[in-house]
Amino acid sequence: MNRINAMYQDFLLIRRKKIIKVVTYIMIPIIVFALIMLYFILEEPRQVYKTLFYISLGLIGTGLLNIALSFLILTDKPMYNIVINEIIKDVNMNEQRFLEYEPFIKEKEIFNLSGLYPRSASKSTKFKLTMNTDHHSQVQLFFTEIFTQSNNSRVVYFKGLYMVFDTLNQDIFQIRRKGKPRHKEIKLIKEEREDKLKFYTQGKPIKETYLLLFESLENQYGKVDIAGAKDQIHVALSNFMKISIEKEINDSVYKKYYDMILSLIKLTDEISEKIAY
């Protein structure tokens, strides 16, 4: 834990030094310019000199504010590049797992396969975790946000844990409470139960296994969407994981995220077993 915290603090320190260095390079000519304007004001107090002088002071103040904010506002990059990465290594060693971890990947097409969310929406993935279970050779887990953004608004369609199980499934379907399919060339038939649960299929009944899985996950975690794609089952959980930016990595913080990864593995194993039959 001490090793991880040292790496974490080093990352933050390097980031602050970079910000200070960049701001300093920008501020030096501005300060020189402000001093020149001040000289002109003292020699001949014309309004144009005063205006340029005050603008220079404003830019200098902005630079100092950025330096101050670099100590107050933390970035999430070291949490994923260092902390979660090192915890995954510890989990692999201690729990005899073979988790493959990739932070900040650019992935889009795999989310479009399910048709759960708009194809054109932006996808911001904090990390991808690849693992196997007793029932599936490969499971891909994404901690991601899917959204659209314009000048005045931001619409979030999904934020949380997105799971992709490689299976023998050949049925295209969706189980969801809200929204509609976003497939490009596939048309699905809508059915709706009395409790407002929606099914979208190609006319073939959805296996009871997936309906029971949806109800179980919804009761336990809240918002969930499930989709069938060719050779895959997609499960999107909105409220399973929350990773915060930490000021330091102490014993309690380390344990919190270590246990979170174990819970993630346990959930993946449970879902894998349920959909295997």
PDB file of C-alpha atoms in Angstrom:
ATOM      1  CA  MET A   1       0.000   0.000   0.000  1.00  0.00           C
ATOM      2  CA  ASN A   2       2.829   2.418   0.868  1.00  0.00           C
ATOM      3  CA  ARG A   3       4.414   1.684  -2.493  1.00  0.00           C
ATOM      4  CA  ILE A   4       1.161   2.491  -4.319  1.00  0.00           C
ATOM      5  CA  ASN A   5       0.671   5.709  -2.359  1.00  0.00           C
ATOM      6  CA  ALA A   6       4.248   6.781  -3.142  1.00  0.00           C
ATOM      7  CA  MET A   7       3.662   6.183  -6.864  1.00  0.00           C
ATOM      8  CA  TYR A   8       0.346   8.037  -6.640  1.00  0.00           C
ATOM      9  CA  GLN A   9       1.865  11.083  -4.913  1.00  0.00           C
ATOM     10  CA  ASP A  10       4.777  11.132  -7.372  1.00  0.00           C
ATOM     11  CA  PHE A  11       2.303  11.246 -10.261  1.00  0.00           C
ATOM     12  CA  LEU A  12       0.437  14.166  -8.682  1.00  0.00           C
ATOM     13  CA  LEU A  13       3.709  16.002  -8.007  1.00  0.00           C
ATOM     14  CA  ILE A  14       4.914  15.561 -11.597  1.00  0.00           C
ATOM     15  CA  ARG A  15       1.566  16.849 -12.886  1.00  0.00           C
ATOM     16  CA  ARG A  16       1.768  19.948 -10.675  1.00  0.00           C
ATOM     17  CA  LYS A  17       5.337  20.647 -11.771  1.00  0.00           C
ATOM     18  CA  LYS A  18       4.295  20.420 -15.423  1.00  0.00           C
ATOM     19  CA  ILE A  19       1.458  22.882 -14.871  1.00  0.00           C
ATOM     20  CA  ILE A  20       3.741  25.303 -13.015  1.00  0.00           C
ATOM     21  CA  LYS A  21       6.372  25.024 -15.754  1.00  0.00           C
ATOM     22  CA  VAL A  22       3.902  25.674 -18.585  1.00  0.00           C
ATOM     23  CA  VAL A  23       2.183  28.558 -16.771  1.00  0.00           C
ATOM     24  CA  THR A  24       5.553  30.103 -15.878  1.00  0.00           C
ATOM     25  CA  TYR A  25       6.732  30.032 -19.511  1.00  0.00           C
ATOM     26  CA  ILE A  26       3.514  31.760 -20.544  1.00  0.00           C
ATOM     27  CA  MET A  27       3.558  34.297 -17.709  1.00  0.00           C
ATOM     28  CA  ILE A  28       7.151  35.534 -18.126  1.00  0.00           C
ATOM     29  CA  PRO A  29       6.526  37.472 -21.378  1.00  0.00           C
ATOM     30  CA  ILE A  30       3.182  38.708 -19.984  1.00  0.00           C
ATOM     31  CA  ILE A  31       4.917  40.032 -16.857  1.00  0.00           C
ATOM     32  CA  VAL A  32       7.566  41.731 -19.004  1.00  0.00           C
ATOM     33  CA  PHE A  33       4.822  43.261 -21.139  1.00  0.00           C
ATOM     34  CA  ALA A  34       2.957  44.451 -17.998  1.00  0.00           C
ATOM     35  CA  LEU A  35       6.130  46.126 -16.692  1.00  0.00           C
ATOM     36  CA  ILE A  36       6.610  47.887 -20.021  1.00  0.00           C
ATOM     37  CA  MET A  37       3.010  49.130 -19.914  1.00  0.00           C
ATOM     38  CA  LEU A  38       3.539  50.292 -16.323  1.00  0.00           C
ATOM     39  CA  TYR A  39       6.597  52.261 -17.446  1.00  0.00           C
ATOM     40  CA  PHE A  40       4.592  53.916 -20.228  1.00  0.00           C
ATOM     41  CA  ILE A  41       1.804  54.744 -17.770  1.00  0.00           C
ATOM     42  CA  LEU A  42       4.268  56.433 -15.422  1.00  0.00           C
ATOM     43  CA  GLU A  43       5.778  58.363 -18.324  1.00  0.00           C
ATOM     44  CA  GLU A  44       2.494  59.194 -20.079  1.00  0.00           C
ATOM     45  CA  PRO A  45      -0.716  57.929 -18.445  1.00  0.00           C
ATOM     46  CA  ARG A  46      -2.691  57.240 -21.640  1.00  0.00           C
ATOM     47  CA  GLN A  47      -5.828  55.054 -21.446  1.00  0.00           C
ATOM     48  CA  VAL A  48      -4.545  52.481 -23.932  1.00  0.00           C
ATOM     49  CA  TYR A  49      -1.516  51.774 -21.733  1.00  0.00           C
ATOM     50  CA  LYS A  50      -3.742  51.401 -18.681  1.00  0.00           C
ATOM     51  CA  THR A  51      -6.075  49.011 -20.528  1.00  0.00           C
ATOM     52  CA  LEU A  52      -3.213  46.806 -21.714  1.00  0.00           C
ATOM     53  CA  PHE A  53      -1.687  46.865 -18.245  1.00  0.00           C
ATOM     54  CA  TYR A  54      -4.917  45.700 -16.595  1.00  0.00           C
ATOM     55  CA  ILE A  55      -5.367  42.987 -19.222  1.00  0.00           C
ATOM     56  CA  SER A  56      -1.849  41.769 -18.444  1.00  0.00           C
ATOM     57  CA  LEU A  57      -2.650  41.707 -14.723  1.00  0.00           C
ATOM     58  CA  GLY A  58      -5.764  39.666 -15.479  1.00  0.00           C
ATOM     59  CA  LEU A  59      -3.741  37.114 -17.454  1.00  0.00           C
ATOM     60  CA  ILE A  60      -1.149  36.909 -14.679  1.00  0.00           C
ATOM     61  CA  GLY A  61      -3.934  36.357 -12.148  1.00  0.00           C
ATOM     62  CA  THR A  62      -5.400  33.599 -14.312  1.00  0.00           C
ATOM     63  CA  GLY A  63      -2.021  31.873 -14.439  1.00  0.00           C
ATOM     64  CA  LEU A  64      -1.613  32.056 -10.660  1.00  0.00           C
ATOM     65  CA  LEU A  65      -5.145  30.693 -10.249  1.00  0.00           C
ATOM     66  CA  ASN A  66      -4.324  27.711 -12.481  1.00  0.00           C
ATOM     67  CA  ILE A  67      -1.269  26.953 -10.364  1.00  0.00           C
ATOM     68  CA  ALA A  68      -3.366  27.131  -7.183  1.00  0.00           C
ATOM     69  CA  LEU A  69      -6.058  24.890  -8.679  1.00  0.00           C
ATOM     70  CA  SER A  70      -3.454  22.272  -9.615  1.00  0.00           C
ATOM     71  CA  PHE A  71      -2.965  21.690  -5.884  1.00  0.00           C
ATOM     72  CA  LEU A  72      -6.682  21.662  -5.108  1.00  0.00           C
ATOM     73  CA  ILE A  73      -8.271  19.871  -8.070  1.00  0.00           C
ATOM     74  CA  LEU A  74      -7.095  16.310  -8.623  1.00  0.00           C
ATOM     75  CA  THR A  75      -7.232  14.419 -11.906  1.00  0.00           C
ATOM     76  CA  ASP A  76      -8.587  10.862 -12.073  1.00  0.00           C
ATOM     77  CA  LYS A  77      -5.745   9.577 -14.271  1.00  0.00           C
ATOM     78  CA  PRO A  78      -3.482   8.346 -11.428  1.00  0.00           C
ATOM     79  CA  MET A  79      -6.440   6.492  -9.869  1.00  0.00           C
ATOM     80  CA  TYR A  80      -6.761   4.341 -12.983  1.00  0.00           C
ATOM     81  CA  ASN A  81      -3.189   4.389 -14.292  1.00  0.00           C
ATOM     82  CA  ILE A  82      -1.630   3.588 -10.915  1.00  0.00           C
ATOM     83  CA  VAL A  83      -3.981   2.696  -8.049  1.00  0.00           C
ATOM     84  CA  ILE A  84      -6.485   0.397  -9.773  1.00  0.00           C
ATOM     85  CA  ASN A  85      -3.724  -1.017 -11.958  1.00  0.00           C
ATOM     86  CA  GLU A  86      -1.570  -1.974  -8.956  1.00  0.00           C
ATOM     87  CA  ILE A  87      -4.560  -3.366  -7.047  1.00  0.00           C
ATOM     88  CA  ILE A  88      -5.398  -5.583 -10.035  1.00  0.00           C
ATOM     89  CA  LYS A  89      -1.831  -6.907  -9.928  1.00  0.00           C
ATOM     90  CA  ASP A  90      -2.234  -7.673  -6.219  1.00  0.00           C
ATOM     91  CA  VAL A  91      -5.562  -9.414  -6.845  1.00  0.00           C
ATOM     92  CA  ASN A  92      -3.987 -11.547  -9.573  1.00  0.00           C
ATOM     93  CA  MET A  93      -1.186 -12.566  -7.231  1.00  0.00           C
ATOM     94  CA  ASN A  94      -3.259 -13.082  -4.068  1.00  0.00           C
ATOM     95  CA  GLU A  95      -6.387 -14.622  -5.601  1.00  0.00           C
ATOM     96  CA  GLN A  96      -4.724 -16.598  -8.412  1.00  0.00           C
ATOM     97  CA  ARG A  97      -6.637 -14.757 -11.113  1.00  0.00           C
ATOM     98  CA  PHE A  98      -5.579 -13.729 -14.612  1.00  0.00           C
ATOM     99  CA  LEU A  99      -7.167 -10.327 -15.008  1.00  0.00           C
ATOM    100  CA  GLU A 100      -5.964  -8.147 -17.890  1.00  0.00           C
ATOM    101  CA  TYR A 101      -6.298  -4.436 -17.181  1.00  0.00           C
ATOM    102  CA  GLU A 102      -6.245  -1.536 -19.670  1.00  0.00           C
ATOM    103  CA  PRO A 103      -6.922   2.058 -18.524  1.00  0.00           C
ATOM    104  CA  PHE A 104      -8.395   4.782 -20.734  1.00  0.00           C
ATOM    105  CA  ILE A 105      -8.979   2.737 -23.872  1.00  0.00           C
ATOM    106  CA  LYS A 106     -10.795   4.026 -26.936  1.00  0.00           C
ATOM    107  CA  GLU A 107     -13.560   1.530 -27.639  1.00  0.00           C
ATOM    108  CA  LYS A 108     -16.789   2.159 -29.508  1.00  0.00           C
ATOM    109  CA  GLU A 109     -17.914  -0.680 -31.738  1.00  0.00           C
ATOM    110  CA  ILE A 110     -18.419  -3.255 -29.002  1.00  0.00           C
ATOM    111  CA  PHE A 111     -21.071  -1.034 -27.383  1.00  0.00           C
ATOM    112  CA  ASN A 112     -22.830  -0.602 -30.720  1.00  0.00           C
ATOM    113  CA  LEU A 113     -23.213  -4.378 -31.123  1.00  0.00           C
ATOM    114  CA  SER A 114     -25.875  -4.475 -28.415  1.00  0.00           C
ATOM    115  CA  GLY A 115     -27.903  -1.609 -29.870  1.00  0.00           C
ATOM    116  CA  LEU A 116     -28.742  -0.427 -26.361  1.00  0.00           C
ATOM    117  CA  TYR A 117     -27.529   3.144 -26.796  1.00  0.00           C
ATOM    118  CA  PRO A 118     -27.134   5.624 -29.683  1.00  0.00           C
ATOM    119  CA  ARG A 119     -24.381   4.630 -32.090  1.00  0.00           C
ATOM    120  CA  SER A 120     -23.234   8.221 -32.489  1.00  0.00           C
ATOM    121  CA  ALA A 121     -22.960   8.836 -28.731  1.00  0.00           C
ATOM    122  CA  SER A 122     -19.529   9.454 -27.236  1.00  0.00           C
ATOM    123  CA  LYS A 123     -17.987   6.611 -25.246  1.00  0.00           C
ATOM    124  CA  SER A 124     -15.563   7.447 -22.440  1.00  0.00           C
ATOM    125  CA  THR A 125     -14.027   4.316 -20.925  1.00  0.00           C
ATOM    126  CA  LYS A 126     -11.994   4.631 -17.733  1.00  0.00           C
ATOM    127  CA  PHE A 127     -10.784   1.041 -17.893  1.00  0.00           C
ATOM    128  CA  LYS A 128     -11.313  -2.340 -19.497  1.00  0.00           C
ATOM    129  CA  LEU A 129     -10.885  -5.580 -17.562  1.00  0.00           C
ATOM    130  CA  THR A 130     -10.677  -8.913 -19.364  1.00  0.00           C
ATOM    131  CA  MET A 131     -11.082 -12.182 -17.471  1.00  0.00           C
ATOM    132  CA  ASN A 132     -12.271 -15.738 -17.864  1.00  0.00           C
ATOM    133  CA  THR A 133     -14.649 -17.787 -15.740  1.00  0.00           C
ATOM    134  CA  ASP A 134     -15.455 -21.462 -15.333  1.00  0.00           C
ATOM    135  CA  HIS A 135     -18.243 -21.056 -17.891  1.00  0.00           C
ATOM    136  CA  HIS A 136     -16.937 -18.465 -20.366  1.00  0.00           C
ATOM    137  CA  SER A 137     -13.545 -18.261 -22.023  1.00  0.00           C
ATOM    138  CA  GLN A 138     -13.681 -14.480 -22.149  1.00  0.00           C
ATOM    139  CA  VAL A 139     -15.585 -11.747 -20.348  1.00  0.00           C
ATOM    140  CA  GLN A 140     -14.885  -8.075 -21.062  1.00  0.00           C
ATOM    141  CA  LEU A 141     -15.762  -5.503 -18.415  1.00  0.00           C
ATOM    142  CA  PHE A 142     -15.848  -1.769 -19.157  1.00  0.00           C
ATOM    143  CA  PHE A 143     -16.157   1.050 -16.627  1.00  0.00           C
ATOM    144  CA  THR A 144     -17.603   3.542 -19.057  1.00  0.00           C
ATOM    145  CA  GLU A 145     -19.884   6.489 -19.766  1.00  0.00           C
ATOM    146  CA  ILE A 146     -22.018   6.828 -22.901  1.00  0.00           C
ATOM    147  CA  PHE A 147     -23.326  10.318 -23.609  1.00  0.00           C
ATOM    148  CA  THR A 148     -24.095  13.043 -26.115  1.00  0.00           C
ATOM    149  CA  GLN A 149     -23.152  16.653 -25.563  1.00  0.00           C
ATOM    150  CA  SER A 150     -24.067  19.927 -27.246  1.00  0.00           C
ATOM    151  CA  ASN A 151     -23.253  23.506 -26.343  1.00  0.00           C
ATOM    152  CA  ASN A 152     -26.014  23.772 -23.769  1.00  0.00           C
ATOM    153  CA  SER A 153     -26.746  20.236 -22.607  1.00  0.00           C
ATOM    154  CA  ARG A 154     -25.311  16.831 -21.831  1.00  0.00           C
ATOM    155  CA  VAL A 155     -27.414  13.665 -22.036  1.00  0.00           C
ATOM    156  CA  VAL A 156     -26.002  10.604 -20.257  1.00  0.00           C
ATOM    157  CA  TYR A 157     -27.431   7.318 -21.545  1.00  0.00           C
ATOM    158  CA  PHE A 158     -25.283   5.072 -19.407  1.00  0.00           C
ATOM    159  CA  LYS A 159     -22.608   5.385 -16.753  1.00  0.00           C
ATOM    160  CA  GLY A 160     -21.335   2.351 -14.913  1.00  0.00           C
ATOM    161  CA  LEU A 161     -20.231  -1.224 -15.516  1.00  0.00           C
ATOM    162  CA  TYR A 162     -20.740  -2.643 -19.014  1.00  0.00           C
ATOM    163  CA  MET A 163     -20.171  -6.403 -19.292  1.00  0.00           C
ATOM    164  CA  VAL A 164     -19.747  -8.497 -22.447  1.00  0.00           C
ATOM    165  CA  PHE A 165     -19.889 -12.300 -22.191  1.00  0.00           C
ATOM    166  CA  ASP A 166     -18.737 -14.417 -25.141  1.00  0.00           C
ATOM    167  CA  THR A 167     -21.398 -17.122 -25.572  1.00  0.00           C
ATOM    168  CA  LEU A 168     -23.048 -19.316 -28.196  1.00  0.00           C
ATOM    169  CA  ASN A 169     -26.071 -17.003 -28.265  1.00  0.00           C
ATOM    170  CA  GLN A 170     -27.454 -16.258 -31.728  1.00  0.00           C
ATOM    171  CA  ASP A 171     -30.617 -14.365 -30.728  1.00  0.00           C
ATOM    172  CA  ILE A 172     -30.840 -10.583 -31.077  1.00  0.00           C
ATOM    173  CA  PHE A 173     -32.897  -9.161 -28.220  1.00  0.00           C
ATOM    174  CA  GLN A 174     -33.103  -6.497 -25.518  1.00  0.00           C
ATOM    175  CA  ILE A 175     -34.606  -6.376 -22.024  1.00  0.00           C
ATOM    176  CA  ARG A 176     -34.981  -2.879 -20.595  1.00  0.00           C
ATOM    177  CA  ARG A 177     -37.227  -0.456 -18.724  1.00  0.00           C
ATOM    178  CA  LYS A 178     -36.554   2.700 -20.726  1.00  0.00           C
ATOM    179  CA  GLY A 179     -35.276   3.631 -24.132  1.00  0.00           C
ATOM    180  CA  LYS A 180     -35.500   1.833 -27.429  1.00  0.00           C
ATOM    181  CA  PRO A 181     -33.177  -0.234 -29.655  1.00  0.00           C
ATOM    182  CA  ARG A 182     -30.523   1.686 -31.568  1.00  0.00           C
ATOM    183  CA  HIS A 183     -29.562  -0.955 -34.120  1.00  0.00           C
ATOM    184  CA  LYS A 184     -28.647   0.385 -37.519  1.00  0.00           C
ATOM    185  CA  GLU A 185     -30.052  -2.328 -39.790  1.00  0.00           C
ATOM    186  CA  ILE A 186     -31.897  -4.664 -37.409  1.00  0.00           C
ATOM    187  CA  LYS A 187     -35.587  -4.238 -36.639  1.00  0.00           C
ATOM    188  CA  LEU A 188     -36.946  -5.693 -33.417  1.00  0.00           C
ATOM    189  CA  ILE A 189     -40.515  -6.355 -32.299  1.00  0.00           C
ATOM    190  CA  LYS A 190     -41.591  -4.700 -29.054  1.00  0.00           C
ATOM    191  CA  GLU A 191     -43.461  -6.438 -26.246  1.00  0.00           C
ATOM    192  CA  GLU A 192     -44.301  -4.914 -22.873  1.00  0.00           C
ATOM    193  CA  ARG A 193     -45.415  -6.497 -19.607  1.00  0.00           C
ATOM    194  CA  GLU A 194     -47.859  -4.968 -17.162  1.00  0.00           C
ATOM    195  CA  ASP A 195     -44.943  -3.887 -14.957  1.00  0.00           C
ATOM    196  CA  LYS A 196     -43.552  -1.800 -17.871  1.00  0.00           C
ATOM    197  CA  LEU A 197     -40.672  -4.185 -18.581  1.00  0.00           C
ATOM    198  CA  LYS A 198     -39.956  -4.036 -22.310  1.00  0.00           C
ATOM    199  CA  PHE A 199     -38.748  -6.864 -24.556  1.00  0.00           C
ATOM    200  CA  TYR A 200     -37.409  -6.349 -28.052  1.00  0.00           C
ATOM    201  CA  THR A 201     -36.950  -9.490 -30.152  1.00  0.00           C
ATOM    202  CA  GLN A 202     -36.918 -10.783 -33.720  1.00  0.00           C
ATOM    203  CA  GLY A 203     -40.058 -12.772 -32.920  1.00  0.00           C
ATOM    204  CA  LYS A 204     -38.351 -15.510 -30.934  1.00  0.00           C
ATOM    205  CA  PRO A 205     -39.135 -15.815 -27.182  1.00  0.00           C
ATOM    206  CA  ILE A 206     -36.380 -14.689 -24.821  1.00  0.00           C
ATOM    207  CA  LYS A 207     -34.962 -17.418 -22.619  1.00  0.00           C
ATOM    208  CA  GLU A 208     -36.275 -17.434 -19.063  1.00  0.00           C
ATOM    209  CA  THR A 209     -32.631 -17.381 -17.934  1.00  0.00           C
ATOM    210  CA  TYR A 210     -32.169 -13.803 -19.129  1.00  0.00           C
ATOM    211  CA  LEU A 211     -35.490 -12.612 -17.696  1.00  0.00           C
ATOM    212  CA  LEU A 212     -34.602 -14.015 -14.281  1.00  0.00           C
ATOM    213  CA  LEU A 213     -31.132 -12.468 -14.526  1.00  0.00           C
ATOM    214  CA  PHE A 214     -32.633  -9.063 -15.325  1.00  0.00           C
ATOM    215  CA  GLU A 215     -35.013  -9.215 -12.365  1.00  0.00           C
ATOM    216  CA  SER A 216     -32.260 -10.371 -10.012  1.00  0.00           C
ATOM    217  CA  LEU A 217     -29.833  -7.614 -11.046  1.00  0.00           C
ATOM    218  CA  GLU A 218     -32.535  -4.943 -11.032  1.00  0.00           C
ATOM    219  CA  ASN A 219     -33.610  -5.879  -7.503  1.00  0.00           C
ATOM    220  CA  GLN A 220     -30.015  -5.806  -6.294  1.00  0.00           C
ATOM    221  CA  TYR A 221     -28.475  -2.885  -8.204  1.00  0.00           C
ATOM    222  CA  GLY A 222     -31.274  -0.836  -9.741  1.00  0.00           C
ATOM    223  CA  LYS A 223     -31.053   0.233 -13.385  1.00  0.00           C
ATOM    224  CA  VAL A 224     -29.968  -2.560 -15.717  1.00  0.00           C
ATOM    225  CA  ASP A 225     -30.180  -3.292 -19.452  1.00  0.00           C
ATOM    226  CA  ILE A 226     -29.535  -6.678 -21.057  1.00  0.00           C
ATOM    227  CA  ALA A 227     -29.038  -7.389 -24.757  1.00  0.00           C
ATOM    228  CA  GLY A 228     -28.309 -10.398 -26.896  1.00  0.00           C
ATOM    229  CA  ALA A 229     -25.929 -10.039 -29.834  1.00  0.00           C
ATOM    230  CA  LYS A 230     -24.337 -12.601 -32.111  1.00  0.00           C
ATOM    231  CA  ASP A 231     -22.110 -14.817 -29.918  1.00  0.00           C
ATOM    232  CA  GLN A 232     -22.478 -12.405 -26.998  1.00  0.00           C
ATOM    233  CA  ILE A 233     -24.615 -11.328 -24.056  1.00  0.00           C
ATOM    234  CA  HIS A 234     -24.308  -7.678 -22.944  1.00  0.00           C
ATOM    235  CA  VAL A 235     -25.177  -6.573 -19.395  1.00  0.00           C
ATOM    236  CA  ALA A 236     -25.152  -2.870 -18.444  1.00  0.00           C
ATOM    237  CA  LEU A 237     -25.277  -1.993 -14.725  1.00  0.00           C
ATOM    238  CA  SER A 238     -25.573   1.686 -13.854  1.00  0.00           C
ATOM    239  CA  ASN A 239     -25.050   1.581 -10.089  1.00  0.00           C
ATOM    240  CA  PHE A 240     -22.476  -1.119  -9.382  1.00  0.00           C
ATOM    241  CA  MET A 241     -19.178   0.736  -9.122  1.00  0.00           C
ATOM    242  CA  LYS A 242     -18.086   4.189  -8.012  1.00  0.00           C
ATOM    243  CA  ILE A 243     -14.433   5.193  -8.052  1.00  0.00           C
ATOM    244  CA  SER A 244     -13.549   8.518  -6.451  1.00  0.00           C
ATOM    245  CA  ILE A 245     -10.451  10.691  -6.730  1.00  0.00           C
ATOM    246  CA  GLU A 246      -8.463  10.203  -3.514  1.00  0.00           C
ATOM    247  CA  LYS A 247      -5.983  12.599  -1.912  1.00  0.00           C
ATOM    248  CA  GLU A 248      -3.877   9.721  -0.634  1.00  0.00           C
ATOM    249  CA  ILE A 249      -3.927   5.949  -0.717  1.00  0.00           C
ATOM    250  CA  ASN A 250      -4.085   4.675   2.860  1.00  0.00           C
ATOM    251  CA  ASP A 251      -5.104   1.272   4.233  1.00  0.00           C
ATOM    252  CA  SER A 252      -8.838   1.971   4.141  1.00  0.00           C
ATOM    253  CA  VAL A 253      -8.738   3.331   0.575  1.00  0.00           C
ATOM    254  CA  TYR A 254      -6.687   0.365  -0.610  1.00  0.00           C
ATOM    255  CA  LYS A 255      -9.072  -2.095   1.055  1.00  0.00           C
ATOM    256  CA  LYS A 256     -12.114  -0.323  -0.404  1.00  0.00           C
ATOM    257  CA  TYR A 257     -10.940  -0.752  -3.976  1.00  0.00           C
ATOM    258  CA  TYR A 258      -9.443  -4.193  -3.419  1.00  0.00           C
ATOM    259  CA  ASP A 259     -12.813  -5.374  -2.091  1.00  0.00           C
ATOM    260  CA  MET A 260     -14.553  -3.629  -4.989  1.00  0.00           C
ATOM    261  CA  ILE A 261     -12.509  -5.618  -7.496  1.00  0.00           C
ATOM    262  CA  LEU A 262     -13.287  -8.832  -5.609  1.00  0.00           C
ATOM    263  CA  SER A 263     -17.000  -7.952  -5.708  1.00  0.00           C
ATOM    264  CA  LEU A 264     -16.691  -7.333  -9.433  1.00  0.00           C
ATOM    265  CA  ILE A 265     -15.107 -10.760  -9.934  1.00  0.00           C
ATOM    266  CA  LYS A 266     -17.792 -12.413  -7.798  1.00  0.00           C
ATOM    267  CA  LEU A 267     -20.603 -10.732  -9.738  1.00  0.00           C
ATOM    268  CA  THR A 268     -19.033 -11.721 -13.060  1.00  0.00           C
ATOM    269  CA  ASP A 269     -18.702 -15.344 -11.945  1.00  0.00           C
ATOM    270  CA  GLU A 270     -22.343 -15.383 -10.773  1.00  0.00           C
ATOM    271  CA  ILE A 271     -23.716 -13.950 -14.021  1.00  0.00           C
ATOM    272  CA  SER A 272     -21.479 -16.245 -16.041  1.00  0.00           C
ATOM    273  CA  GLU A 273     -22.867 -19.281 -14.229  1.00  0.00           C
ATOM    274  CA  LYS A 274     -26.496 -18.150 -14.631  1.00  0.00           C
ATOM    275  CA  ILE A 275     -26.330 -17.605 -18.385  1.00  0.00           C
ATOM    276  CA  ALA A 276     -24.292 -20.739 -19.070  1.00  0.00           C
ATOM    277  CA  TYR A 277     -27.362 -22.968 -18.980  1.00  0.00           C
TER     278      TYR A 277
END
